mmCIF file of C-alpha atoms in Angstrom:
data_model
loop_
_atom_site.group_PDB
_atom_site.id
_atom_site.type_symbol
_atom_site.label_atom_id
_atom_site.label_comp_id
_atom_site.label_asym_id
_atom_site.label_seq_id
_atom_site.Cartn_x
_atom_site.Cartn_y
_atom_site.Cartn_z
ATOM 1 C CA MET X 1 84.738 91.546 104.131
ATOM 2 C CA GLU X 2 85.071 93.003 100.642
ATOM 3 C CA ARG X 3 87.278 90.250 99.217
ATOM 4 C CA VAL X 4 88.088 86.718 100.339
ATOM 5 C CA LEU X 5 90.969 84.655 98.983
ATOM 6 C CA THR X 6 90.574 80.924 99.449
ATOM 7 C CA ASN X 7 92.491 77.734 98.684
ATOM 8 C CA LEU X 8 95.911 79.153 99.566
ATOM 9 C CA ARG X 9 99.131 77.905 101.093
ATOM 10 C CA LEU X 10 100.115 80.892 103.197
ATOM 11 C CA VAL X 11 103.686 81.843 104.056
ATOM 12 C CA THR X 12 102.878 84.526 106.609
ATOM 13 C CA LEU X 13 106.361 85.328 108.020
ATOM 14 C CA SER X 14 104.416 86.641 111.004
ATOM 15 C CA SER X 15 106.828 85.080 113.507
ATOM 16 C CA GLU X 16 110.597 85.226 113.638
ATOM 17 C CA THR X 17 111.145 81.468 113.639
ATOM 18 C CA SER X 18 109.158 78.248 113.618
ATOM 19 C CA ALA X 19 110.109 74.622 113.928
ATOM 20 C CA ASP X 20 107.522 73.731 111.310
ATOM 21 C CA ASN X 21 108.050 73.841 107.542
ATOM 22 C CA ASN X 22 111.710 74.859 107.862
ATOM 23 C CA GLY X 23 110.744 78.095 109.574
ATOM 24 C CA TYR X 24 108.289 79.311 106.946
ATOM 25 C CA GLN X 25 105.174 78.570 109.019
ATOM 26 C CA ILE X 26 103.052 77.526 106.048
ATOM 27 C CA ILE X 27 99.290 77.468 106.604
ATOM 28 C CA GLU X 28 97.675 74.867 104.373
ATOM 29 C CA ASP X 29 94.122 75.425 103.077
ATOM 30 C CA GLY X 30 94.541 79.055 103.997
ATOM 31 C CA MET X 31 92.196 81.985 103.673
ATOM 32 C CA VAL X 32 92.695 85.749 103.658
ATOM 33 C CA GLY X 33 89.903 88.263 104.190
ATOM 34 C CA ILE X 34 90.415 91.854 103.014
ATOM 35 C CA THR X 35 88.544 95.061 103.801
ATOM 36 C CA ASN X 36 89.544 98.565 102.715
ATOM 37 C CA GLY X 37 92.903 97.311 101.531
ATOM 38 C CA LYS X 38 93.784 95.771 104.897
ATOM 39 C CA ILE X 39 93.971 92.147 106.001
ATOM 40 C CA MET X 40 91.086 91.391 108.368
ATOM 41 C CA PHE X 41 91.481 87.622 108.602
ATOM 42 C CA VAL X 42 94.348 85.257 107.926
ATOM 43 C CA GLY X 43 94.479 81.591 108.803
ATOM 44 C CA SER X 44 93.082 78.219 108.016
ATOM 45 C CA ALA X 45 89.731 78.159 106.199
ATOM 46 C CA SER X 46 88.322 75.953 108.945
ATOM 47 C CA ASP X 47 89.014 78.717 111.478
ATOM 48 C CA SER X 48 87.491 81.510 109.424
ATOM 49 C CA PRO X 49 84.364 83.166 110.854
ATOM 50 C CA LEU X 50 83.028 83.245 107.310
ATOM 51 C CA ALA X 51 83.478 79.518 106.860
ATOM 52 C CA CYS X 52 82.095 78.753 110.280
ATOM 53 C CA HIS X 53 78.895 80.609 109.428
ATOM 54 C CA ASN X 54 78.686 79.315 105.867
ATOM 55 C CA ASP X 55 78.913 82.917 104.792
ATOM 56 C CA LEU X 56 81.063 82.353 101.743
ATOM 57 C CA HIS X 57 78.177 81.254 99.555
ATOM 58 C CA GLY X 58 77.119 84.177 97.458
ATOM 59 C CA HIS X 59 79.892 86.446 98.744
ATOM 60 C CA PRO X 60 80.458 89.132 96.120
ATOM 61 C CA ASP X 61 84.195 88.573 95.731
ATOM 62 C CA VAL X 62 85.471 85.146 96.722
ATOM 63 C CA ILE X 63 88.507 84.104 94.717
ATOM 64 C CA ASP X 64 89.646 80.488 94.589
ATOM 65 C CA CYS X 65 93.428 80.746 94.248
ATOM 66 C CA GLY X 66 93.937 77.150 93.140
ATOM 67 C CA ASN X 67 96.272 76.109 95.975
ATOM 68 C CA ALA X 68 98.770 78.848 95.089
ATOM 69 C CA LEU X 69 101.639 79.562 97.437
ATOM 70 C CA VAL X 70 101.156 83.061 98.844
ATOM 71 C CA THR X 71 103.828 85.293 100.334
ATOM 72 C CA PRO X 72 103.853 88.929 101.321
ATOM 73 C CA GLY X 73 104.416 91.161 98.310
ATOM 74 C CA LEU X 74 108.141 91.477 97.754
ATOM 75 C CA ILE X 75 109.898 94.730 98.654
ATOM 76 C CA ASP X 76 112.920 96.105 96.783
ATOM 77 C CA CYS X 77 114.328 98.455 99.417
ATOM 78 C CA HIS X 78 117.312 99.974 97.541
ATOM 79 C CA THR X 79 117.126 101.067 93.900
ATOM 80 C CA HIS X 80 118.364 103.825 91.616
ATOM 81 C CA LEU X 81 115.554 103.238 89.131
ATOM 82 C CA ILE X 82 115.448 106.738 87.670
ATOM 83 C CA PHE X 83 118.214 107.832 85.320
ATOM 84 C CA ALA X 84 118.865 108.424 81.636
ATOM 85 C CA GLY X 85 121.397 106.794 79.359
ATOM 86 C CA ASN X 86 123.267 103.576 80.033
ATOM 87 C CA ARG X 87 126.857 102.474 80.498
ATOM 88 C CA ALA X 88 127.004 99.314 78.395
ATOM 89 C CA ASN X 89 129.902 100.816 76.466
ATOM 90 C CA GLU X 90 131.870 101.216 79.694
ATOM 91 C CA PHE X 91 131.075 97.636 80.638
ATOM 92 C CA GLU X 92 132.608 96.551 77.357
ATOM 93 C CA GLN X 93 135.592 98.873 77.775
ATOM 94 C CA ARG X 94 136.388 97.473 81.216
ATOM 95 C CA LEU X 95 136.223 93.916 79.900
ATOM 96 C CA ASN X 96 138.642 94.950 77.153
ATOM 97 C CA GLY X 97 141.092 96.126 79.795
ATOM 98 C CA MET X 98 140.491 99.869 80.104
ATOM 99 C CA PRO X 99 140.851 101.021 83.750
ATOM 100 C CA TYR X 100 137.905 102.801 85.328
ATOM 101 C CA GLU X 101 140.091 105.855 85.930
ATOM 102 C CA GLU X 102 140.665 106.185 82.179
ATOM 103 C CA ILE X 103 136.960 105.760 81.498
ATOM 104 C CA ALA X 104 136.214 108.529 83.989
ATOM 105 C CA LYS X 105 138.786 110.836 82.380
ATOM 106 C CA ARG X 106 136.964 110.377 79.080
ATOM 107 C CA GLY X 107 133.698 111.532 80.646
ATOM 108 C CA GLY X 108 132.407 108.130 81.685
ATOM 109 C CA GLY X 109 131.377 106.747 85.049
ATOM 110 C CA ILE X 110 128.723 108.373 87.173
ATOM 111 C CA ILE X 111 129.288 111.743 85.510
ATOM 112 C CA SER X 112 128.030 110.359 82.194
ATOM 113 C CA THR X 113 124.816 109.266 83.911
ATOM 114 C CA VAL X 114 124.534 112.634 85.650
ATOM 115 C CA GLN X 115 124.867 114.457 82.338
ATOM 116 C CA ALA X 116 122.269 112.298 80.609
ATOM 117 C CA THR X 117 119.861 112.587 83.529
ATOM 118 C CA ARG X 118 120.178 116.352 83.671
ATOM 119 C CA GLU X 119 119.362 116.569 79.979
ATOM 120 C CA ALA X 120 116.297 114.307 80.220
ATOM 121 C CA THR X 121 112.790 115.598 80.834
ATOM 122 C CA GLU X 122 110.553 114.282 83.586
ATOM 123 C CA ASP X 123 108.430 112.447 81.024
ATOM 124 C CA GLU X 124 111.506 110.814 79.499
ATOM 125 C CA LEU X 125 112.760 109.680 82.905
ATOM 126 C CA TYR X 126 109.316 108.358 83.764
ATOM 127 C CA GLN X 127 109.058 106.254 80.611
ATOM 128 C CA LEU X 128 112.565 104.846 81.084
ATOM 129 C CA ALA X 129 111.791 103.921 84.686
ATOM 130 C CA LEU X 130 108.533 102.152 83.810
ATOM 131 C CA LYS X 131 110.361 99.689 81.556
ATOM 132 C CA ARG X 132 112.797 98.822 84.350
ATOM 133 C CA LEU X 133 109.980 98.578 86.861
ATOM 134 C CA ASP X 134 108.245 95.926 84.760
ATOM 135 C CA GLY X 135 111.090 93.518 85.483
ATOM 136 C CA LEU X 136 110.661 93.981 89.226
ATOM 137 C CA LYS X 137 106.891 93.559 89.021
ATOM 138 C CA ARG X 138 107.384 90.232 87.238
ATOM 139 C CA ASP X 139 109.313 89.113 90.313
ATOM 140 C CA GLY X 140 106.403 89.871 92.657
ATOM 141 C CA VAL X 141 107.512 93.298 93.879
ATOM 142 C CA THR X 142 104.739 95.454 95.337
ATOM 143 C CA THR X 143 106.875 98.103 97.119
ATOM 144 C CA ILE X 144 110.013 99.780 95.820
ATOM 145 C CA GLU X 145 112.392 102.377 97.188
ATOM 146 C CA ILE X 146 113.676 104.882 94.612
ATOM 147 C CA LYS X 147 116.654 107.173 95.156
ATOM 148 C CA SER X 148 117.695 110.358 93.468
ATOM 149 C CA GLY X 149 121.419 110.978 93.096
ATOM 150 C CA TYR X 150 122.032 111.371 89.370
ATOM 151 C CA GLY X 151 121.060 115.037 89.214
ATOM 152 C CA LEU X 152 123.333 116.631 91.823
ATOM 153 C CA THR X 153 121.702 120.040 91.382
ATOM 154 C CA LEU X 154 118.649 121.337 93.197
ATOM 155 C CA ASP X 155 116.403 121.248 90.131
ATOM 156 C CA ASP X 156 117.574 117.864 88.882
ATOM 157 C CA GLU X 157 117.425 116.099 92.248
ATOM 158 C CA LEU X 158 113.870 117.357 92.754
ATOM 159 C CA LYS X 159 113.030 116.355 89.188
ATOM 160 C CA MET X 160 114.054 112.782 89.938
ATOM 161 C CA LEU X 161 112.021 112.689 93.140
ATOM 162 C CA ARG X 162 108.944 114.019 91.342
ATOM 163 C CA VAL X 163 109.254 111.176 88.848
ATOM 164 C CA ALA X 164 109.518 108.695 91.717
ATOM 165 C CA LEU X 165 106.313 110.010 93.274
ATOM 166 C CA ARG X 166 104.618 109.871 89.879
ATOM 167 C CA ILE X 167 105.487 106.176 89.712
ATOM 168 C CA GLY X 168 104.024 105.809 93.199
ATOM 169 C CA ASP X 169 100.700 107.135 91.900
ATOM 170 C CA MET X 170 100.278 103.918 89.910
ATOM 171 C CA PRO X 171 97.721 101.581 91.522
ATOM 172 C CA ASP X 172 99.900 98.465 91.452
ATOM 173 C CA ILE X 173 103.142 99.676 93.067
ATOM 174 C CA LYS X 174 104.079 101.575 96.213
ATOM 175 C CA VAL X 175 107.101 103.850 96.348
ATOM 176 C CA SER X 176 109.348 105.111 99.133
ATOM 177 C CA THR X 177 111.501 108.064 98.056
ATOM 178 C CA THR X 178 115.069 108.776 99.129
ATOM 179 C CA LEU X 179 117.104 111.922 98.481
ATOM 180 C CA LEU X 180 120.661 110.871 97.604
ATOM 181 C CA ALA X 181 122.126 114.237 96.650
ATOM 182 C CA ALA X 182 125.287 113.231 98.567
ATOM 183 C CA HIS X 183 126.006 110.523 95.994
ATOM 184 C CA ALA X 184 129.047 112.069 94.327
ATOM 185 C CA VAL X 185 130.757 115.430 94.014
ATOM 186 C CA PRO X 186 129.378 117.023 90.804
ATOM 187 C CA PRO X 187 131.798 118.438 88.211
ATOM 188 C CA GLU X 188 131.050 122.045 89.107
ATOM 189 C CA TYR X 189 132.182 121.339 92.696
ATOM 190 C CA LYS X 190 135.339 119.423 91.779
ATOM 191 C CA ASN X 191 137.780 119.450 94.723
ATOM 192 C CA ARG X 192 135.176 121.331 96.806
ATOM 193 C CA ALA X 193 133.286 118.527 98.518
ATOM 194 C CA ASP X 194 132.632 120.564 101.683
ATOM 195 C CA ASP X 195 131.067 123.337 99.630
ATOM 196 C CA TYR X 196 128.824 120.806 97.911
ATOM 197 C CA ILE X 197 127.730 119.392 101.267
ATOM 198 C CA ASP X 198 126.839 122.958 102.281
ATOM 199 C CA TYR X 199 124.685 123.181 99.149
ATOM 200 C CA VAL X 200 122.976 119.868 99.919
ATOM 201 C CA CYS X 201 122.234 120.846 103.512
ATOM 202 C CA GLN X 202 121.251 124.460 102.923
ATOM 203 C CA HIS X 203 119.295 124.153 99.690
ATOM 204 C CA ILE X 204 118.471 120.657 98.413
ATOM 205 C CA ILE X 205 117.234 119.042 101.632
ATOM 206 C CA PRO X 206 115.038 122.010 102.642
ATOM 207 C CA ALA X 207 113.499 122.179 99.165
ATOM 208 C CA ALA X 208 112.767 118.454 99.095
ATOM 209 C CA VAL X 209 111.048 118.741 102.468
ATOM 210 C CA GLU X 210 109.091 121.844 101.501
ATOM 211 C CA GLN X 211 107.742 120.058 98.429
ATOM 212 C CA GLY X 212 107.059 116.784 100.256
ATOM 213 C CA LEU X 213 109.257 114.756 97.918
ATOM 214 C CA ALA X 214 111.432 112.614 100.211
ATOM 215 C CA ASP X 215 110.924 110.064 102.965
ATOM 216 C CA TYR X 216 114.648 109.503 103.585
ATOM 217 C CA VAL X 217 118.061 111.018 103.000
ATOM 218 C CA ASP X 218 120.951 108.765 101.980
ATOM 219 C CA VAL X 219 124.694 109.326 101.642
ATOM 220 C CA PHE X 220 127.613 107.555 99.964
ATOM 221 C CA CYS X 221 130.165 107.283 102.757
ATOM 222 C CA GLU X 222 133.325 106.147 101.014
ATOM 223 C CA GLY X 223 136.780 107.312 99.961
ATOM 224 C CA ILE X 224 135.426 108.086 96.487
ATOM 225 C CA GLY X 225 132.299 109.600 98.011
ATOM 226 C CA PHE X 226 132.072 111.551 101.258
ATOM 227 C CA SER X 227 133.799 111.395 104.628
ATOM 228 C CA THR X 228 132.086 110.419 107.863
ATOM 229 C CA GLN X 229 132.212 114.054 108.970
ATOM 230 C CA GLN X 230 130.500 115.207 105.795
ATOM 231 C CA CYS X 231 127.907 112.440 106.044
ATOM 232 C CA GLN X 232 127.208 113.345 109.659
ATOM 233 C CA ARG X 233 126.371 116.881 108.590
ATOM 234 C CA VAL X 234 123.895 115.563 106.025
ATOM 235 C CA PHE X 235 122.341 113.206 108.575
ATOM 236 C CA GLU X 236 121.980 115.971 111.159
ATOM 237 C CA THR X 237 120.306 118.233 108.627
ATOM 238 C CA ALA X 238 117.952 115.483 107.456
ATOM 239 C CA LYS X 239 116.927 114.612 111.000
ATOM 240 C CA GLY X 240 116.403 118.278 111.774
ATOM 241 C CA TYR X 241 113.823 118.347 108.999
ATOM 242 C CA GLY X 242 112.137 115.181 110.232
ATOM 243 C CA LEU X 243 113.431 112.850 107.507
ATOM 244 C CA GLY X 244 114.680 109.319 108.045
ATOM 245 C CA ILE X 245 118.280 108.434 107.232
ATOM 246 C CA LYS X 246 120.138 105.543 105.629
ATOM 247 C CA GLY X 247 123.570 105.024 104.159
ATOM 248 C CA HIS X 248 125.683 103.489 101.415
ATOM 249 C CA THR X 249 128.467 102.325 103.727
ATOM 250 C CA GLU X 250 131.465 100.011 103.927
ATOM 251 C CA GLN X 251 131.188 98.965 100.278
ATOM 252 C CA LEU X 252 134.823 99.455 99.288
ATOM 253 C CA SER X 253 136.534 100.169 102.619
ATOM 254 C CA ASN X 254 135.811 100.477 106.317
ATOM 255 C CA LEU X 255 135.368 104.136 107.256
ATOM 256 C CA GLY X 256 132.952 103.555 110.143
ATOM 257 C CA GLY X 257 129.996 104.964 108.243
ATOM 258 C CA SER X 258 127.695 102.118 109.240
ATOM 259 C CA ALA X 259 128.282 102.629 112.938
ATOM 260 C CA LEU X 260 127.810 106.383 112.538
ATOM 261 C CA ALA X 261 124.546 105.937 110.661
ATOM 262 C CA ALA X 262 123.259 103.366 113.149
ATOM 263 C CA ARG X 263 124.045 105.554 116.162
ATOM 264 C CA MET X 264 122.203 108.421 114.475
ATOM 265 C CA GLY X 265 119.081 106.305 113.927
ATOM 266 C CA ALA X 266 119.412 104.962 110.389
ATOM 267 C CA THR X 267 116.819 102.374 109.452
ATOM 268 C CA SER X 268 119.369 100.615 107.227
ATOM 269 C CA VAL X 269 122.947 100.627 106.029
ATOM 270 C CA ASP X 270 123.557 99.109 102.624
ATOM 271 C CA HIS X 271 126.379 97.225 100.848
ATOM 272 C CA ILE X 272 128.501 96.650 104.037
ATOM 273 C CA GLU X 273 131.012 94.207 102.510
ATOM 274 C CA HIS X 274 133.783 95.728 104.683
ATOM 275 C CA LEU X 275 131.722 96.035 107.866
ATOM 276 C CA ASP X 276 133.719 95.046 110.962
ATOM 277 C CA HIS X 277 132.784 93.582 114.349
ATOM 278 C CA ASP X 278 132.226 96.980 115.970
ATOM 279 C CA GLY X 279 130.033 98.023 113.071
ATOM 280 C CA VAL X 280 127.901 94.903 113.409
ATOM 281 C CA ALA X 281 127.540 95.533 117.137
ATOM 282 C CA ALA X 282 126.389 99.096 116.412
ATOM 283 C CA LEU X 283 123.710 97.824 114.031
ATOM 284 C CA ALA X 284 122.477 95.372 116.645
ATOM 285 C CA ALA X 285 122.412 97.996 119.387
ATOM 286 C CA ASN X 286 120.381 100.410 117.274
ATOM 287 C CA ASN X 287 118.037 97.977 115.471
ATOM 288 C CA THR X 288 119.459 98.973 112.094
ATOM 289 C CA VAL X 289 118.902 96.671 109.118
ATOM 290 C CA ALA X 290 121.884 95.406 107.121
ATOM 291 C CA THR X 291 120.900 95.545 103.448
ATOM 292 C CA LEU X 292 122.866 93.198 101.203
ATOM 293 C CA LEU X 293 123.341 94.113 97.540
ATOM 294 C CA PRO X 294 124.683 91.002 95.822
ATOM 295 C CA GLY X 295 124.145 92.437 92.333
ATOM 296 C CA ALA X 296 126.876 95.045 92.823
ATOM 297 C CA TYR X 297 129.124 92.414 94.419
ATOM 298 C CA TYR X 298 128.651 90.239 91.339
ATOM 299 C CA PHE X 299 128.905 92.951 88.715
ATOM 300 C CA LEU X 300 132.087 94.426 90.199
ATOM 301 C CA ARG X 301 133.576 90.956 90.728
ATOM 302 C CA GLU X 302 134.212 91.697 94.390
ATOM 303 C CA THR X 303 135.788 89.130 96.691
ATOM 304 C CA GLN X 304 135.108 90.676 100.119
ATOM 305 C CA ARG X 305 131.809 89.232 101.364
ATOM 306 C CA PRO X 306 129.588 90.888 103.978
ATOM 307 C CA PRO X 307 130.121 89.501 107.517
ATOM 308 C CA ILE X 308 127.103 87.191 107.397
ATOM 309 C CA GLU X 309 128.069 85.039 110.389
ATOM 310 C CA HIS X 310 128.609 88.103 112.571
ATOM 311 C CA LEU X 311 125.254 89.509 111.479
ATOM 312 C CA ARG X 312 123.601 86.223 112.387
ATOM 313 C CA LYS X 313 125.389 86.055 115.734
ATOM 314 C CA PHE X 314 124.220 89.550 116.660
ATOM 315 C CA GLN X 315 120.742 88.858 115.216
ATOM 316 C CA VAL X 316 120.910 91.841 112.875
ATOM 317 C CA PRO X 317 118.038 91.671 110.373
ATOM 318 C CA MET X 318 119.306 91.296 106.801
ATOM 319 C CA ALA X 319 117.462 92.746 103.818
ATOM 320 C CA ILE X 320 118.256 92.001 100.164
ATOM 321 C CA SER X 321 117.814 94.410 97.277
ATOM 322 C CA THR X 322 118.671 94.833 93.615
ATOM 323 C CA ASP X 323 120.551 98.158 93.908
ATOM 324 C CA PHE X 324 119.330 98.598 90.326
ATOM 325 C CA ASN X 325 121.590 101.216 88.748
ATOM 326 C CA PRO X 326 123.405 101.797 85.431
ATOM 327 C CA GLY X 327 126.959 101.388 86.654
ATOM 328 C CA THR X 328 127.255 98.531 89.122
ATOM 329 C CA SER X 329 124.002 96.556 89.189
ATOM 330 C CA PRO X 330 121.861 96.869 86.034
ATOM 331 C CA ILE X 331 119.722 93.899 87.081
ATOM 332 C CA ALA X 332 115.973 94.412 87.472
ATOM 333 C CA SER X 333 115.247 91.082 89.161
ATOM 334 C CA LEU X 334 114.832 90.718 92.900
ATOM 335 C CA ARG X 335 114.618 86.932 92.629
ATOM 336 C CA THR X 336 118.023 86.929 90.958
ATOM 337 C CA MET X 337 119.321 88.814 94.008
ATOM 338 C CA MET X 338 117.842 86.122 96.251
ATOM 339 C CA ASN X 339 119.662 83.457 94.272
ATOM 340 C CA MET X 340 122.899 85.448 94.377
ATOM 341 C CA ALA X 341 122.582 85.962 98.132
ATOM 342 C CA CYS X 342 122.300 82.200 98.568
ATOM 343 C CA THR X 343 125.111 81.421 96.129
ATOM 344 C CA PHE X 344 127.639 84.148 96.965
ATOM 345 C CA PHE X 345 126.822 84.938 100.598
ATOM 346 C CA ARG X 346 125.497 81.512 101.680
ATOM 347 C CA LEU X 347 122.194 82.805 103.013
ATOM 348 C CA THR X 348 119.410 80.268 103.354
ATOM 349 C CA PRO X 349 116.308 80.573 101.157
ATOM 350 C CA GLU X 350 114.311 81.469 104.261
ATOM 351 C CA GLU X 351 116.728 84.281 105.115
ATOM 352 C CA CYS X 352 116.380 85.503 101.544
ATOM 353 C CA LEU X 353 112.590 85.493 101.653
ATOM 354 C CA ARG X 354 112.647 87.451 104.899
ATOM 355 C CA GLY X 355 115.215 89.728 103.286
ATOM 356 C CA VAL X 356 112.766 90.810 100.584
ATOM 357 C CA THR X 357 109.686 90.955 102.802
ATOM 358 C CA CYS X 358 109.660 91.700 106.541
ATOM 359 C CA ASN X 359 113.303 92.796 106.821
ATOM 360 C CA ALA X 360 113.069 94.932 103.687
ATOM 361 C CA ALA X 361 109.954 96.552 105.155
ATOM 362 C CA GLN X 362 111.917 97.359 108.308
ATOM 363 C CA ALA X 363 114.692 98.891 106.197
ATOM 364 C CA LEU X 364 112.072 101.368 104.935
ATOM 365 C CA GLY X 365 110.430 101.902 108.325
ATOM 366 C CA LEU X 366 107.332 100.039 107.135
ATOM 367 C CA GLU X 367 107.464 96.979 109.374
ATOM 368 C CA ALA X 368 104.157 97.857 111.034
ATOM 369 C CA SER X 369 102.253 97.803 107.750
ATOM 370 C CA ARG X 370 104.019 95.630 105.145
ATOM 371 C CA GLY X 371 106.210 92.577 104.761
ATOM 372 C CA LYS X 372 104.056 90.042 106.631
ATOM 373 C CA ILE X 373 100.645 88.467 106.222
ATOM 374 C CA SER X 374 98.822 89.254 109.433
ATOM 375 C CA VAL X 375 95.690 91.031 110.603
ATOM 376 C CA GLY X 376 95.898 94.788 110.276
ATOM 377 C CA MET X 377 98.679 94.770 107.688
ATOM 378 C CA GLU X 378 98.223 96.210 104.207
ATOM 379 C CA ALA X 379 96.932 93.572 101.800
ATOM 380 C CA ASP X 380 100.059 93.393 99.634
ATOM 381 C CA LEU X 381 100.604 89.802 98.515
ATOM 382 C CA ALA X 382 102.249 87.705 95.820
ATOM 383 C CA LEU X 383 100.656 84.505 94.479
ATOM 384 C CA TRP X 384 103.038 81.883 93.093
ATOM 385 C CA ASP X 385 102.719 78.712 91.035
ATOM 386 C CA ILE X 386 105.380 76.873 93.039
ATOM 387 C CA ASP X 387 105.488 74.029 95.546
ATOM 388 C CA THR X 388 107.877 75.394 98.172
ATOM 389 C CA PRO X 389 109.135 78.843 99.222
ATOM 390 C CA ALA X 390 112.723 77.782 98.515
ATOM 391 C CA GLU X 391 111.921 77.828 94.785
ATOM 392 C CA LEU X 392 111.850 81.625 94.898
ATOM 393 C CA SER X 393 115.613 81.611 95.514
ATOM 394 C CA TYR X 394 116.376 78.465 93.540
ATOM 395 C CA ARG X 395 114.954 78.984 90.071
ATOM 396 C CA LEU X 396 115.576 81.858 87.655
ATOM 397 C CA GLY X 397 113.777 82.940 84.507
ATOM 398 C CA VAL X 398 110.632 80.828 84.896
ATOM 399 C CA PRO X 399 107.437 82.923 85.152
ATOM 400 C CA ASP X 400 106.198 81.526 88.469
ATOM 401 C CA LEU X 401 104.197 84.602 89.464
ATOM 402 C CA ILE X 402 100.422 84.280 89.158
ATOM 403 C CA ALA X 403 99.430 87.679 90.498
ATOM 404 C CA ARG X 404 100.352 90.532 92.773
ATOM 405 C CA ILE X 405 97.832 92.008 95.188
ATOM 406 C CA VAL X 406 98.295 95.646 96.206
ATOM 407 C CA ASP X 407 95.971 97.106 98.830
ATOM 408 C CA GLY X 408 93.606 94.225 98.126
ATOM 409 C CA GLU X 409 93.420 94.817 94.356
ATOM 410 C CA ILE X 410 94.565 91.970 92.111
ATOM 411 C CA PHE X 411 97.015 92.498 89.241
ATOM 412 C CA TYR X 412 97.600 89.336 87.238
ATOM 413 C CA ALA X 413 101.020 88.642 85.792
ATOM 414 C CA LYS X 414 101.373 89.380 82.108
#
């Protein structure tokens, strides 16, 4: 093995449940062996073939991790990391009593972000995104999903996706890209949503595929976004080009977008505060992940919670993500989302940890390679200076991260 990590307390998440350690299945005095960026051994040091043969002495890269708690690298499976400008002024205006409709009439809202993003160069968008990404890395994130959706033209949507792939070229982060051209109706298509959907399906999706820029296609299925019929057209086009699908659904109302997306093979549906019983059943029947976005719930001061008990009853996997964006969740901290999910939605700390590891991996179609610590998985790990896994959801602002490991390479926290 190229690298051996010793003196660990391993939280593998390799099984769904366990009666031991409150379900976390902690392996004390653990060891991880890594070759070619993959995990080749995981378990107790006493069970290691290296230890049994006294082969650790003189090994070229044995790292004593000082009894650190080790989890899979965290996964932020829903972000809008790439954009220009900010909407702090609108935040202040709303708190001073100005309705959102008035803000929008004055050129605010998503259109202000679209305008700023269109005007920005790729290099400018890249530099802005790196600063936001640093906050997620400090929380132990090793994989991030990045959406487009603030360009709303062919050139600008592709520009955003190119920036996302450029971020993915960095050695210490992995990126999944999602085309979200069906995010809003752009100004030049005002009152012509069907025509814009034609443009997305006939021009933007094919170009993104031709240039290899997108893994998924997403839609905003909502009264202020797109209808289920329009979203279905986008999904059908995406699937025809071999792309995965996912949806922003049931955030503000119940249009049935989650059930539609699930029946069409979506890996996840996200927000889902207004998801009903039939929608939950559709997710369960189609193995679709329910991604919770507590940052938007908090920032918008929502009162309608996602149907957590129904999701539990139907054993629908729940992921948790930041939804980092300029308008409704400008919070670059996945651990803060874990705390919010516990506080607002009453998830357990174990559910939250699964929500940012194995379930988040499933939301991105990566469950076979990331999100757990087991043989054959990619060696993406997070090392923590904490006593129990529950501390990841409990405490905010304390720099508990020791290091992130991405494909077996170690990146120490700054």
